[in-house]
PDB file of N, CA and C in Angstrom:
ATOM      1  N   UNK A   1      -8.403  -8.972 -13.237  1.00 83.00           N
ATOM      2  CA  UNK A   1      -7.575  -9.931 -13.118  1.00 83.00           C
ATOM      3  C   UNK A   1      -6.373  -9.472 -11.988  1.00 83.00           C
ATOM      4  N   UNK A   2      -7.408  -8.398 -11.678  1.00 89.00           N
ATOM      5  CA  UNK A   2      -6.742  -7.524 -10.176  1.00 89.00           C
ATOM      6  C   UNK A   2      -6.898  -8.917  -8.874  1.00 89.00           C
ATOM      7  N   UNK A   3      -8.673  -9.015  -9.672  1.00 87.00           N
ATOM      8  CA  UNK A   3      -9.102 -10.325  -9.098  1.00 87.00           C
ATOM      9  C   UNK A   3      -8.075 -11.744  -8.538  1.00 87.00           C
ATOM     10  N   UNK A   4      -7.754 -12.329  -9.600  1.00 86.00           N
ATOM     11  CA  UNK A   4      -7.078 -13.789 -10.154  1.00 86.00           C
ATOM     12  C   UNK A   4      -5.557 -13.483  -9.257  1.00 86.00           C
ATOM     13  N   UNK A   5      -5.242 -12.519  -9.406  1.00 88.00           N
ATOM     14  CA  UNK A   5      -4.198 -12.143  -8.147  1.00 88.00           C
ATOM     15  C   UNK A   5      -4.428 -12.367  -6.603  1.00 88.00           C
ATOM     16  N   UNK A   6      -5.215 -11.995  -6.441  1.00 88.00           N
ATOM     17  CA  UNK A   6      -6.082 -11.152  -4.803  1.00 88.00           C
ATOM     18  C   UNK A   6      -6.145 -12.433  -4.557  1.00 88.00           C
ATOM     19  N   UNK A   7      -7.346 -13.333  -5.351  1.00 87.00           N
ATOM     20  CA  UNK A   7      -7.013 -14.754  -5.108  1.00 87.00           C
ATOM     21  C   UNK A   7      -6.131 -15.783  -5.474  1.00 87.00           C
ATOM     22  N   UNK A   8      -4.708 -15.886  -5.875  1.00 87.00           N
ATOM     23  CA  UNK A   8      -3.935 -16.201  -5.744  1.00 87.00           C
ATOM     24  C   UNK A   8      -2.822 -16.329  -4.297  1.00 87.00           C
ATOM     25  N   UNK A   9      -2.858 -14.787  -4.166  1.00 86.00           N
ATOM     26  CA  UNK A   9      -2.370 -14.820  -2.589  1.00 86.00           C
ATOM     27  C   UNK A   9      -3.153 -14.980  -1.567  1.00 86.00           C
ATOM     28  N   UNK A  10      -4.546 -14.193  -0.880  1.00 86.00           N
ATOM     29  CA  UNK A  10      -5.372 -14.468  -0.393  1.00 86.00           C
ATOM     30  C   UNK A  10      -6.492 -15.868  -0.190  1.00 86.00           C
ATOM     31  N   UNK A  11      -6.307 -16.901  -0.495  1.00 84.00           N
ATOM     32  CA  UNK A  11      -6.862 -17.185  -0.625  1.00 84.00           C
ATOM     33  C   UNK A  11      -8.356 -18.022  -0.122  1.00 84.00           C
ATOM     34  N   UNK A  12      -8.874 -18.299  -0.155  1.00 84.00           N
ATOM     35  CA  UNK A  12     -10.603 -18.167   0.842  1.00 84.00           C
ATOM     36  C   UNK A  12      -9.795 -19.845   2.053  1.00 84.00           C
ATOM     37  N   UNK A  13      -9.852 -20.479   1.685  1.00 80.00           N
ATOM     38  CA  UNK A  13      -9.124 -22.153   2.390  1.00 80.00           C
ATOM     39  C   UNK A  13      -7.412 -22.432   1.878  1.00 80.00           C
ATOM     40  N   UNK A  14      -6.970 -21.949   2.813  1.00 74.00           N
ATOM     41  CA  UNK A  14      -5.671 -22.835   3.002  1.00 74.00           C
ATOM     42  C   UNK A  14      -4.300 -21.376   3.516  1.00 74.00           C
ATOM     43  N   UNK A  15      -3.117 -21.874   3.539  1.00 74.00           N
ATOM     44  CA  UNK A  15      -2.177 -20.433   3.586  1.00 74.00           C
ATOM     45  C   UNK A  15      -2.075 -19.413   3.312  1.00 74.00           C
ATOM     46  N   UNK A  16      -2.136 -18.111   3.161  1.00 69.00           N
ATOM     47  CA  UNK A  16      -1.917 -17.385   2.598  1.00 69.00           C
ATOM     48  C   UNK A  16      -0.886 -17.231   2.085  1.00 69.00           C
ATOM     49  N   UNK A  17      -0.327 -16.087   1.303  1.00 71.00           N
ATOM     50  CA  UNK A  17       0.837 -16.355   0.963  1.00 71.00           C
ATOM     51  C   UNK A  17       2.128 -15.168   2.263  1.00 71.00           C
ATOM     52  N   UNK A  18       2.783 -15.837   1.954  1.00 72.00           N
ATOM     53  CA  UNK A  18       4.047 -15.234   2.625  1.00 72.00           C
ATOM     54  C   UNK A  18       3.981 -13.624   2.966  1.00 72.00           C
ATOM     55  N   UNK A  19       3.795 -12.869   3.338  1.00 70.00           N
ATOM     56  CA  UNK A  19       3.515 -11.770   3.165  1.00 70.00           C
ATOM     57  C   UNK A  19       4.583 -10.998   4.406  1.00 70.00           C
ATOM     58  N   UNK A  20       4.717 -10.486   4.457  1.00 69.00           N
ATOM     59  CA  UNK A  20       4.927  -9.489   6.743  1.00 69.00           C
ATOM     60  C   UNK A  20       4.110  -8.774   7.031  1.00 69.00           C
ATOM     61  N   UNK A  21       3.270  -7.790   6.460  1.00 70.00           N
ATOM     62  CA  UNK A  21       2.754  -7.179   6.904  1.00 70.00           C
ATOM     63  C   UNK A  21       0.965  -7.438   7.067  1.00 70.00           C
ATOM     64  N   UNK A  22       0.843  -9.347   6.560  1.00 75.00           N
ATOM     65  CA  UNK A  22       0.053  -9.304   6.911  1.00 75.00           C
ATOM     66  C   UNK A  22      -0.697  -9.888   8.405  1.00 75.00           C
ATOM     67  N   UNK A  23       0.691 -10.405   8.751  1.00 78.00           N
ATOM     68  CA  UNK A  23       0.166 -10.569  10.658  1.00 78.00           C
ATOM     69  C   UNK A  23      -0.653  -9.264  10.718  1.00 78.00           C
ATOM     70  N   UNK A  24      -1.875 -10.404  11.903  1.00 82.00           N
ATOM     71  CA  UNK A  24      -2.680  -9.463  12.213  1.00 82.00           C
ATOM     72  C   UNK A  24      -4.241  -8.950  12.160  1.00 82.00           C
ATOM     73  N   UNK A  25      -3.605  -8.895  10.479  1.00 83.00           N
ATOM     74  CA  UNK A  25      -5.043  -8.400   9.092  1.00 83.00           C
ATOM     75  C   UNK A  25      -6.117 -10.142   9.353  1.00 83.00           C
ATOM     76  N   UNK A  26      -7.158  -9.099   8.548  1.00 85.00           N
ATOM     77  CA  UNK A  26      -8.071 -10.201   8.591  1.00 85.00           C
ATOM     78  C   UNK A  26      -8.417 -10.400   6.993  1.00 85.00           C
ATOM     79  N   UNK A  27      -9.603 -11.358   6.749  1.00 85.00           N
ATOM     80  CA  UNK A  27      -9.614 -11.653   5.269  1.00 85.00           C
ATOM     81  C   UNK A  27      -9.881 -10.798   5.088  1.00 85.00           C
ATOM     82  N   UNK A  28     -10.826  -9.394   4.812  1.00 89.00           N
ATOM     83  CA  UNK A  28     -10.402  -8.726   4.005  1.00 89.00           C
ATOM     84  C   UNK A  28     -10.006  -7.678   3.628  1.00 89.00           C
ATOM     85  N   UNK A  29      -9.335  -7.407   4.676  1.00 89.00           N
ATOM     86  CA  UNK A  29      -8.176  -6.282   5.106  1.00 89.00           C
ATOM     87  C   UNK A  29      -7.164  -6.906   4.507  1.00 89.00           C
ATOM     88  N   UNK A  30      -6.733  -8.374   4.260  1.00 87.00           N
ATOM     89  CA  UNK A  30      -5.419  -8.378   3.397  1.00 87.00           C
ATOM     90  C   UNK A  30      -5.880  -8.126   1.217  1.00 87.00           C
ATOM     91  N   UNK A  31      -6.914  -8.742   1.347  1.00 90.00           N
ATOM     92  CA  UNK A  31      -6.883  -8.740   0.105  1.00 90.00           C
ATOM     93  C   UNK A  31      -7.215  -6.990  -0.933  1.00 90.00           C
ATOM     94  N   UNK A  32      -7.901  -6.228   0.859  1.00 92.00           N
ATOM     95  CA  UNK A  32      -7.670  -4.612  -0.156  1.00 92.00           C
ATOM     96  C   UNK A  32      -5.849  -4.866   0.422  1.00 92.00           C
ATOM     97  N   UNK A  33      -5.169  -4.628   0.899  1.00 90.00           N
ATOM     98  CA  UNK A  33      -3.688  -4.449   1.059  1.00 90.00           C
ATOM     99  C   UNK A  33      -3.400  -5.548  -0.211  1.00 90.00           C
ATOM    100  N   UNK A  34      -3.425  -6.573  -0.780  1.00 90.00           N
ATOM    101  CA  UNK A  34      -2.901  -6.228  -2.065  1.00 90.00           C
ATOM    102  C   UNK A  34      -3.860  -5.993  -3.454  1.00 90.00           C
ATOM    103  N   UNK A  35      -4.907  -5.956  -3.428  1.00 93.00           N
ATOM    104  CA  UNK A  35      -4.832  -5.231  -3.759  1.00 93.00           C
ATOM    105  C   UNK A  35      -4.599  -3.522  -4.886  1.00 93.00           C
ATOM    106  N   UNK A  36      -4.695  -3.350  -3.118  1.00 94.00           N
ATOM    107  CA  UNK A  36      -3.982  -1.575  -3.585  1.00 94.00           C
ATOM    108  C   UNK A  36      -3.142  -1.432  -4.123  1.00 94.00           C
ATOM    109  N   UNK A  37      -1.678  -2.635  -3.129  1.00 92.00           N
ATOM    110  CA  UNK A  37      -0.215  -2.613  -3.763  1.00 92.00           C
ATOM    111  C   UNK A  37       0.091  -2.963  -5.069  1.00 92.00           C
ATOM    112  N   UNK A  38      -1.132  -4.055  -6.034  1.00 94.00           N
ATOM    113  CA  UNK A  38      -0.979  -3.984  -7.136  1.00 94.00           C
ATOM    114  C   UNK A  38      -1.594  -3.220  -7.792  1.00 94.00           C
ATOM    115  N   UNK A  39      -2.302  -2.237  -7.726  1.00 96.00           N
ATOM    116  CA  UNK A  39      -3.125  -1.306  -8.937  1.00 96.00           C
ATOM    117  C   UNK A  39      -1.896  -0.130  -8.072  1.00 96.00           C
ATOM    118  N   UNK A  40      -1.245   0.447  -6.871  1.00 97.00           N
ATOM    119  CA  UNK A  40      -0.489   1.310  -7.069  1.00 97.00           C
ATOM    120  C   UNK A  40       0.908   0.759  -7.802  1.00 97.00           C
ATOM    121  N   UNK A  41       1.222  -0.451  -8.342  1.00 96.00           N
ATOM    122  CA  UNK A  41       2.690  -0.839  -8.694  1.00 96.00           C
ATOM    123  C   UNK A  41       2.624  -0.534 -10.178  1.00 96.00           C
ATOM    124  N   UNK A  42       0.985  -0.866 -10.635  1.00 95.00           N
ATOM    125  CA  UNK A  42       0.567  -1.171 -11.639  1.00 95.00           C
ATOM    126  C   UNK A  42       1.092   0.562 -12.447  1.00 95.00           C
ATOM    127  N   UNK A  43       0.425   1.937 -11.229  1.00 96.00           N
ATOM    128  CA  UNK A  43       0.227   2.924 -11.777  1.00 96.00           C
ATOM    129  C   UNK A  43       1.835   3.357 -12.045  1.00 96.00           C
ATOM    130  N   UNK A  44       2.529   3.083 -11.207  1.00 97.00           N
ATOM    131  CA  UNK A  44       4.430   3.144 -10.946  1.00 97.00           C
ATOM    132  C   UNK A  44       4.814   3.530 -12.188  1.00 97.00           C
ATOM    133  N   UNK A  45       4.759   1.961 -12.684  1.00 96.00           N
ATOM    134  CA  UNK A  45       4.969   1.004 -14.097  1.00 96.00           C
ATOM    135  C   UNK A  45       4.113   2.213 -15.220  1.00 96.00           C
ATOM    136  N   UNK A  46       2.901   2.556 -15.011  1.00 95.00           N
ATOM    137  CA  UNK A  46       2.803   3.876 -16.243  1.00 95.00           C
ATOM    138  C   UNK A  46       3.243   4.787 -16.174  1.00 95.00           C
ATOM    139  N   UNK A  47       3.582   5.429 -15.298  1.00 96.00           N
ATOM    140  CA  UNK A  47       4.423   6.969 -14.819  1.00 96.00           C
ATOM    141  C   UNK A  47       5.489   6.356 -15.138  1.00 96.00           C
ATOM    142  N   UNK A  48       6.033   5.480 -15.258  1.00 96.00           N
ATOM    143  CA  UNK A  48       7.861   5.861 -15.238  1.00 96.00           C
ATOM    144  C   UNK A  48       7.692   5.132 -17.328  1.00 96.00           C
ATOM    145  N   UNK A  49       6.542   4.460 -17.566  1.00 93.00           N
ATOM    146  CA  UNK A  49       7.071   4.519 -18.891  1.00 93.00           C
ATOM    147  C   UNK A  49       6.494   5.721 -19.551  1.00 93.00           C
ATOM    148  N   UNK A  50       5.842   6.336 -19.506  1.00 92.00           N
ATOM    149  CA  UNK A  50       5.045   7.590 -19.722  1.00 92.00           C
ATOM    150  C   UNK A  50       5.810   8.798 -19.615  1.00 92.00           C
ATOM    151  N   UNK A  51       6.851   8.690 -18.469  1.00 94.00           N
ATOM    152  CA  UNK A  51       8.518   9.700 -18.333  1.00 94.00           C
ATOM    153  C   UNK A  51       9.206   9.315 -19.484  1.00 94.00           C
ATOM    154  N   UNK A  52       9.672   7.532 -19.649  1.00 92.00           N
ATOM    155  CA  UNK A  52      10.635   7.244 -20.464  1.00 92.00           C
ATOM    156  C   UNK A  52      10.381   7.079 -22.397  1.00 92.00           C
ATOM    157  N   UNK A  53       9.036   8.136 -21.711  1.00 90.00           N
ATOM    158  CA  UNK A  53       8.361   7.823 -23.644  1.00 90.00           C
ATOM    159  C   UNK A  53       8.573   6.695 -23.798  1.00 90.00           C
ATOM    160  N   UNK A  54       8.337   5.265 -23.821  1.00 89.00           N
ATOM    161  CA  UNK A  54       8.280   4.233 -24.342  1.00 89.00           C
ATOM    162  C   UNK A  54       6.993   4.421 -25.370  1.00 89.00           C
ATOM    163  N   UNK A  55       6.317   4.766 -25.036  1.00 84.00           N
ATOM    164  CA  UNK A  55       5.521   5.147 -26.760  1.00 84.00           C
ATOM    165  C   UNK A  55       5.528   5.108 -28.035  1.00 84.00           C
ATOM    166  N   UNK A  56       7.424   5.462 -28.173  1.00 87.00           N
ATOM    167  CA  UNK A  56       7.509   6.059 -29.300  1.00 87.00           C
ATOM    168  C   UNK A  56       7.240   4.076 -30.308  1.00 87.00           C
ATOM    169  N   UNK A  57       7.515   3.287 -29.617  1.00 86.00           N
ATOM    170  CA  UNK A  57       7.104   1.669 -30.083  1.00 86.00           C
ATOM    171  C   UNK A  57       6.204   1.746 -31.561  1.00 86.00           C
ATOM    172  N   UNK A  58       5.242   2.451 -30.307  1.00 81.00           N
ATOM    173  CA  UNK A  58       4.233   2.335 -31.699  1.00 81.00           C
ATOM    174  C   UNK A  58       3.808   2.417 -32.428  1.00 81.00           C
ATOM    175  N   UNK A  59       4.680   3.633 -32.986  1.00 86.00           N
ATOM    176  CA  UNK A  59       4.739   4.268 -34.372  1.00 86.00           C
ATOM    177  C   UNK A  59       5.497   3.741 -35.679  1.00 86.00           C
ATOM    178  N   UNK A  60       6.436   1.853 -34.689  1.00 90.00           N
ATOM    179  CA  UNK A  60       7.368   1.298 -35.739  1.00 90.00           C
ATOM    180  C   UNK A  60       5.902  -0.808 -36.196  1.00 90.00           C
ATOM    181  N   UNK A  61       5.018  -0.290 -35.174  1.00 89.00           N
ATOM    182  CA  UNK A  61       3.688  -0.588 -35.755  1.00 89.00           C
ATOM    183  C   UNK A  61       3.207  -0.630 -36.680  1.00 89.00           C
ATOM    184  N   UNK A  62       2.190  -1.511 -36.862  1.00 90.00           N
ATOM    185  CA  UNK A  62       1.263  -1.446 -37.611  1.00 90.00           C
ATOM    186  C   UNK A  62       0.193  -1.159 -37.798  1.00 90.00           C
ATOM    187  N   UNK A  63      -1.067  -0.741 -38.081  1.00 90.00           N
ATOM    188  CA  UNK A  63      -2.282  -0.185 -37.584  1.00 90.00           C
ATOM    189  C   UNK A  63      -2.825  -2.112 -38.150  1.00 90.00           C
ATOM    190  N   UNK A  64      -2.356  -2.778 -38.581  1.00 94.00           N
ATOM    191  CA  UNK A  64      -3.370  -4.423 -38.556  1.00 94.00           C
ATOM    192  C   UNK A  64      -2.835  -5.077 -37.256  1.00 94.00           C
ATOM    193  N   UNK A  65      -1.450  -4.758 -36.743  1.00 93.00           N
ATOM    194  CA  UNK A  65      -1.154  -5.297 -36.112  1.00 93.00           C
ATOM    195  C   UNK A  65      -1.973  -5.005 -34.768  1.00 93.00           C
ATOM    196  N   UNK A  66      -1.731  -3.768 -34.366  1.00 90.00           N
ATOM    197  CA  UNK A  66      -2.258  -3.439 -33.241  1.00 90.00           C
ATOM    198  C   UNK A  66      -3.635  -3.675 -32.800  1.00 90.00           C
ATOM    199  N   UNK A  67      -4.082  -3.236 -34.276  1.00 94.00           N
ATOM    200  CA  UNK A  67      -5.517  -4.074 -34.145  1.00 94.00           C
ATOM    201  C   UNK A  67      -6.213  -5.306 -33.314  1.00 94.00           C
ATOM    202  N   UNK A  68      -4.979  -6.023 -34.046  1.00 96.00           N
ATOM    203  CA  UNK A  68      -5.309  -7.781 -33.947  1.00 96.00           C
ATOM    204  C   UNK A  68      -5.198  -8.333 -32.600  1.00 96.00           C
ATOM    205  N   UNK A  69      -4.271  -7.513 -32.462  1.00 94.00           N
ATOM    206  CA  UNK A  69      -3.783  -7.915 -30.941  1.00 94.00           C
ATOM    207  C   UNK A  69      -4.387  -7.196 -29.960  1.00 94.00           C
ATOM    208  N   UNK A  70      -5.227  -6.416 -29.884  1.00 94.00           N
ATOM    209  CA  UNK A  70      -6.627  -5.730 -29.218  1.00 94.00           C
ATOM    210  C   UNK A  70      -7.928  -6.427 -29.378  1.00 94.00           C
ATOM    211  N   UNK A  71      -7.767  -7.097 -29.905  1.00 96.00           N
ATOM    212  CA  UNK A  71      -8.518  -7.851 -30.565  1.00 96.00           C
ATOM    213  C   UNK A  71      -8.864  -9.246 -29.750  1.00 96.00           C
ATOM    214  N   UNK A  72      -7.698  -9.814 -30.393  1.00 95.00           N
ATOM    215  CA  UNK A  72      -6.810 -10.918 -29.164  1.00 95.00           C
ATOM    216  C   UNK A  72      -6.986 -10.731 -28.010  1.00 95.00           C
ATOM    217  N   UNK A  73      -6.700 -10.205 -27.651  1.00 95.00           N
ATOM    218  CA  UNK A  73      -6.350  -9.106 -25.352  1.00 95.00           C
ATOM    219  C   UNK A  73      -8.393  -9.445 -25.379  1.00 95.00           C
ATOM    220  N   UNK A  74      -9.130  -8.856 -26.155  1.00 95.00           N
ATOM    221  CA  UNK A  74     -10.441  -8.194 -25.565  1.00 95.00           C
ATOM    222  C   UNK A  74     -11.526 -10.197 -25.809  1.00 95.00           C
ATOM    223  N   UNK A  75     -10.613 -10.403 -26.329  1.00 94.00           N
ATOM    224  CA  UNK A  75     -11.503 -12.019 -26.414  1.00 94.00           C
ATOM    225  C   UNK A  75     -10.579 -13.180 -25.477  1.00 94.00           C
ATOM    226  N   UNK A  76      -9.841 -12.792 -25.503  1.00 91.00           N
ATOM    227  CA  UNK A  76      -9.274 -13.584 -24.326  1.00 91.00           C
ATOM    228  C   UNK A  76      -9.681 -13.246 -23.208  1.00 91.00           C
ATOM    229  N   UNK A  77      -9.828 -12.065 -22.586  1.00 90.00           N
ATOM    230  CA  UNK A  77      -9.987 -11.262 -20.927  1.00 90.00           C
ATOM    231  C   UNK A  77     -11.950 -12.340 -21.096  1.00 90.00           C
ATOM    232  N   UNK A  78     -12.820 -12.495 -22.340  1.00 91.00           N
ATOM    233  CA  UNK A  78     -13.893 -12.355 -22.279  1.00 91.00           C
ATOM    234  C   UNK A  78     -13.836 -13.575 -22.081  1.00 91.00           C
ATOM    235  N   UNK A  79     -13.202 -14.493 -23.052  1.00 87.00           N
ATOM    236  CA  UNK A  79     -13.257 -15.668 -22.455  1.00 87.00           C
ATOM    237  C   UNK A  79     -12.956 -16.602 -21.638  1.00 87.00           C
ATOM    238  N   UNK A  80     -12.291 -15.887 -20.786  1.00 84.00           N
ATOM    239  CA  UNK A  80     -11.431 -16.334 -19.520  1.00 84.00           C
ATOM    240  C   UNK A  80     -12.818 -16.229 -18.587  1.00 84.00           C
ATOM    241  N   UNK A  81     -13.050 -14.461 -18.216  1.00 88.00           N
ATOM    242  CA  UNK A  81     -14.828 -14.143 -16.971  1.00 88.00           C
ATOM    243  C   UNK A  81     -16.009 -15.131 -17.358  1.00 88.00           C
ATOM    244  N   UNK A  82     -15.366 -15.943 -18.968  1.00 87.00           N
ATOM    245  CA  UNK A  82     -17.417 -16.586 -19.177  1.00 87.00           C
ATOM    246  C   UNK A  82     -17.084 -17.705 -17.916  1.00 87.00           C
ATOM    247  N   UNK A  83     -16.564 -18.181 -17.176  1.00 85.00           N
ATOM    248  CA  UNK A  83     -17.117 -19.615 -16.304  1.00 85.00           C
ATOM    249  C   UNK A  83     -17.401 -18.730 -15.082  1.00 85.00           C
ATOM    250  N   UNK A  84     -16.993 -17.685 -14.848  1.00 85.00           N
ATOM    251  CA  UNK A  84     -17.157 -16.753 -13.303  1.00 85.00           C
ATOM    252  C   UNK A  84     -19.041 -16.147 -13.755  1.00 85.00           C
ATOM    253  N   UNK A  85     -19.520 -16.062 -15.186  1.00 89.00           N
ATOM    254  CA  UNK A  85     -20.249 -14.959 -15.353  1.00 89.00           C
ATOM    255  C   UNK A  85     -21.591 -15.748 -15.152  1.00 89.00           C
ATOM    256  N   UNK A  86     -21.422 -17.005 -16.168  1.00 89.00           N
ATOM    257  CA  UNK A  86     -22.141 -18.422 -16.202  1.00 89.00           C
ATOM    258  C   UNK A  86     -22.055 -19.264 -14.924  1.00 89.00           C
ATOM    259  N   UNK A  87     -21.201 -18.865 -14.088  1.00 87.00           N
ATOM    260  CA  UNK A  87     -20.958 -19.855 -12.736  1.00 87.00           C
ATOM    261  C   UNK A  87     -20.921 -20.909 -12.734  1.00 87.00           C
ATOM    262  N   UNK A  88     -19.867 -21.697 -13.702  1.00 84.00           N
ATOM    263  CA  UNK A  88     -19.525 -22.326 -14.149  1.00 84.00           C
ATOM    264  C   UNK A  88     -18.472 -23.437 -13.174  1.00 84.00           C
ATOM    265  N   UNK A  89     -18.299 -25.209 -12.497  1.00 83.00           N
ATOM    266  CA  UNK A  89     -16.951 -24.574 -11.915  1.00 83.00           C
ATOM    267  C   UNK A  89     -15.954 -25.451 -13.137  1.00 83.00           C
ATOM    268  N   UNK A  90     -15.029 -24.914 -13.392  1.00 75.00           N
ATOM    269  CA  UNK A  90     -14.052 -25.679 -15.013  1.00 75.00           C
ATOM    270  C   UNK A  90     -13.035 -26.378 -14.050  1.00 75.00           C
ATOM    271  N   UNK A  91     -12.905 -27.639 -14.268  1.00 77.00           N
ATOM    272  CA  UNK A  91     -11.121 -28.172 -13.823  1.00 77.00           C
ATOM    273  C   UNK A  91     -10.243 -27.716 -14.273  1.00 77.00           C
ATOM    274  N   UNK A  92      -9.222 -27.593 -13.616  1.00 74.00           N
ATOM    275  CA  UNK A  92      -7.756 -26.978 -15.011  1.00 74.00           C
ATOM    276  C   UNK A  92      -7.369 -28.163 -15.526  1.00 74.00           C
ATOM    277  N   UNK A  93      -6.937 -27.890 -16.427  1.00 74.00           N
ATOM    278  CA  UNK A  93      -6.080 -28.959 -16.964  1.00 74.00           C
ATOM    279  C   UNK A  93      -4.123 -28.646 -17.150  1.00 74.00           C
ATOM    280  N   UNK A  94      -3.351 -29.836 -16.493  1.00 77.00           N
ATOM    281  CA  UNK A  94      -2.228 -29.189 -17.481  1.00 77.00           C
ATOM    282  C   UNK A  94      -2.154 -30.826 -17.370  1.00 77.00           C
ATOM    283  N   UNK A  95      -0.602 -30.184 -18.287  1.00 77.00           N
ATOM    284  CA  UNK A  95       0.074 -31.123 -19.434  1.00 77.00           C
ATOM    285  C   UNK A  95       0.704 -31.096 -20.787  1.00 77.00           C
ATOM    286  N   UNK A  96       0.861 -31.902 -21.990  1.00 80.00           N
ATOM    287  CA  UNK A  96       0.798 -32.047 -23.212  1.00 80.00           C
ATOM    288  C   UNK A  96      -0.373 -31.132 -23.932  1.00 80.00           C
ATOM    289  N   UNK A  97      -0.512 -30.311 -25.060  1.00 75.00           N
ATOM    290  CA  UNK A  97      -1.458 -30.246 -25.308  1.00 75.00           C
ATOM    291  C   UNK A  97      -2.901 -29.988 -24.284  1.00 75.00           C
ATOM    292  N   UNK A  98      -2.744 -29.080 -23.212  1.00 74.00           N
ATOM    293  CA  UNK A  98      -3.321 -28.384 -22.259  1.00 74.00           C
ATOM    294  C   UNK A  98      -4.760 -27.806 -23.679  1.00 74.00           C
ATOM    295  N   UNK A  99      -4.146 -27.235 -24.173  1.00 69.00           N
ATOM    296  CA  UNK A  99      -4.137 -26.018 -24.722  1.00 69.00           C
ATOM    297  C   UNK A  99      -5.162 -25.789 -25.556  1.00 69.00           C
ATOM    298  N   UNK A 100      -5.577 -26.625 -26.250  1.00 72.00           N
ATOM    299  CA  UNK A 100      -6.581 -27.192 -26.534  1.00 72.00           C
ATOM    300  C   UNK A 100      -7.490 -28.280 -25.747  1.00 72.00           C
ATOM    301  N   UNK A 101      -7.816 -29.128 -25.022  1.00 67.00           N
ATOM    302  CA  UNK A 101      -8.493 -29.262 -24.338  1.00 67.00           C
ATOM    303  C   UNK A 101      -9.159 -27.846 -23.152  1.00 67.00           C
TER     304      UNK A 101
END
């Protein structure tokens, strides 16, 4: 997931995202900067949610709902990574009913 953000903000071809700290950095240094920034920000979010004890919401969710959500998330991640594992080039489809295609 971090790789998708890095690829979007620092693409192989074309201009990179308009980030001020990118001046004078190589492509690899830009990617490391984006990856470390995203990782640090997610750590801050998790720390804030832990301090605010946001986990109490789970008490109100049924075990079946949590299990179904976890299974669906795992399947979604697995399917989204298949094109990279198999080395396929899958074109993106936009528009109405794109989820079916």
